Amino acid sequence: MSLRGTTAAATTAAVLLAGTAAGVAPTAQAAAPAQQPATATDALPGVRFVDIPGDGGTVLKANVFTPAGADGSRTYPVIVLPTSWAMPQIEYVAQARKLADSGYLVVSYNSRGFWQSGGNIEVAGPPDIADASKVIDWALANTPADPQKVGMAGVSYGAGISLLAAGHDKRIKAVVALSGWADLIDSIYSGRTQHLQAAAMLSGAGELTGRPSAELRQTMKDFLGSNLAKEQDMIEWGRKRSPVTYLDQINENGSAIMLGNAWGDTIFPPNQYADFYEKLTGPKRLELRPGDHATAEATGLLGLPNDVWTNAQRWFDHHLNGTANGIDGEQPVQLKPRSTGAYEGYPDWKSVGADQRKIAMGGSKTIRANVDSGANGGVILLSNALDQFLKVPPMASVPLLPRTYASVWQSERYAGTQRVRGTARVHTTLSSTESSGTLVAYLYDVGPLGLGKLVSNAPYTFHDRTPGKPFPVDLELFSTAYDVPAGHRLALVIDTVDPLYIEHNPSGAQLTFSSPESDPSYVSVPLRDK
């Protein structure tokens, strides 16, 4: 790394600390101009800290990076960066500086309801979408921004807002949405199961760093309290905040959209991003890598070399500036397997798991509910980060899993490497002694000694079923890219308790999995031949 890069990383870290110290307590006084610490401004020549009136006049705290030498004689492509959930406005300092050095005008703003911005947390609701357009309005009126070259980007919350804005503002020509969501319900309520740790972390972080709206507080209370009477209301609340709801408008507006996510994202799993990608009709790119929520982009936020942010700038260079850098000629789906360091290119998402191999789930097996068998998906953010950096995913000794609480089906031992790519699917027939229940399915790579490394997992919840009456279950596991070594086998494990999720098994419930001759049970595993 150059001296300038080292300095940028150190400056970013210092400013993050300074900004956090300056605004630890989010206040309702955000409408009044607040002076930023001199240390932060002095450390960042070429940046202005400004107040931008958002929707309804709500003050959004922002910073503006202008290319060196800008004298008003020309305009520059502009990139708008909404902050991530609970992050201060200096989140993107390092990347904004790099973009400004490359000739972009960059406006980063603190999303409403967080830190010193005004308003309440609306979870990418209509006011947040309107804010994005207001920030673009401000940039065009107060900076040398080119109205024909407007881009948006962000991580997590900023990614979701950017995609939603692309469906509502035709001026947005290019978007880079990293570790975001396309379907909020399919992210934290997949398989009709509350993702407990994800929702609790988001709710807690919002309370600590912002001002949740009354609607958000009530929604989270109903969600975490499993209030089924409010289920449809919560689903509608989520749909309003899901970019896929505005797919037709996004496609009509024609923004060039780059999506990036991690295989192990425990907040916004990759399946929903991949499904959304397939439905986009404009210029598009999908990148999936090892890691958990936002861990793939994290080093770039500190100014360190990072291929996610490198490709983000390449995307903007081509689609805003018309640079012939070759990104449009690459395979649009780029996957980095968890087991290797090399990227694989595909023409589309459906080509990723084109070859499916079924593992039979024969026989009839009954398990008792309410007890964690020892198979689980790990801990939010931590477990998949360990897999990313140390190749240590959640593990379980498959032979020692208690069959009273876990059902296990295994493949034969493979003679060669099995390259799992895409989305594994479970089909089985289930009956329960109770009308409601939850199961969690895990796919493990099992070595010669029986140690299983987690390949993927997903939960499934049912309600209002007739006790004792079998019914079919179809469940998609979270998409992944993982190489199973020669001599190993795959195992599907199903139990009823996982700390990642809320379970709905009444005390003493039993689940029975069967495989009728007319409708055999199986797990279908997507494989890549070469």
XYZ file of C-alpha atoms in Angstrom, residues 46-47 179 191 213 275 298 373 385 390 523 527 529:
13
model
C -11.533 18.835 0.587
C -14.590 17.807 2.607
C -24.959 -6.396 1.651
C -39.534 -19.882 5.944
C -40.521 5.552 15.037
C -33.748 -13.938 -7.163
C -15.481 -3.704 5.859
C -29.410 -31.154 19.126
C -16.684 -14.105 9.596
C -10.068 -18.686 8.886
C -32.421 -32.930 -0.695
C -23.224 -28.954 -8.299
C -18.947 -30.185 -12.862
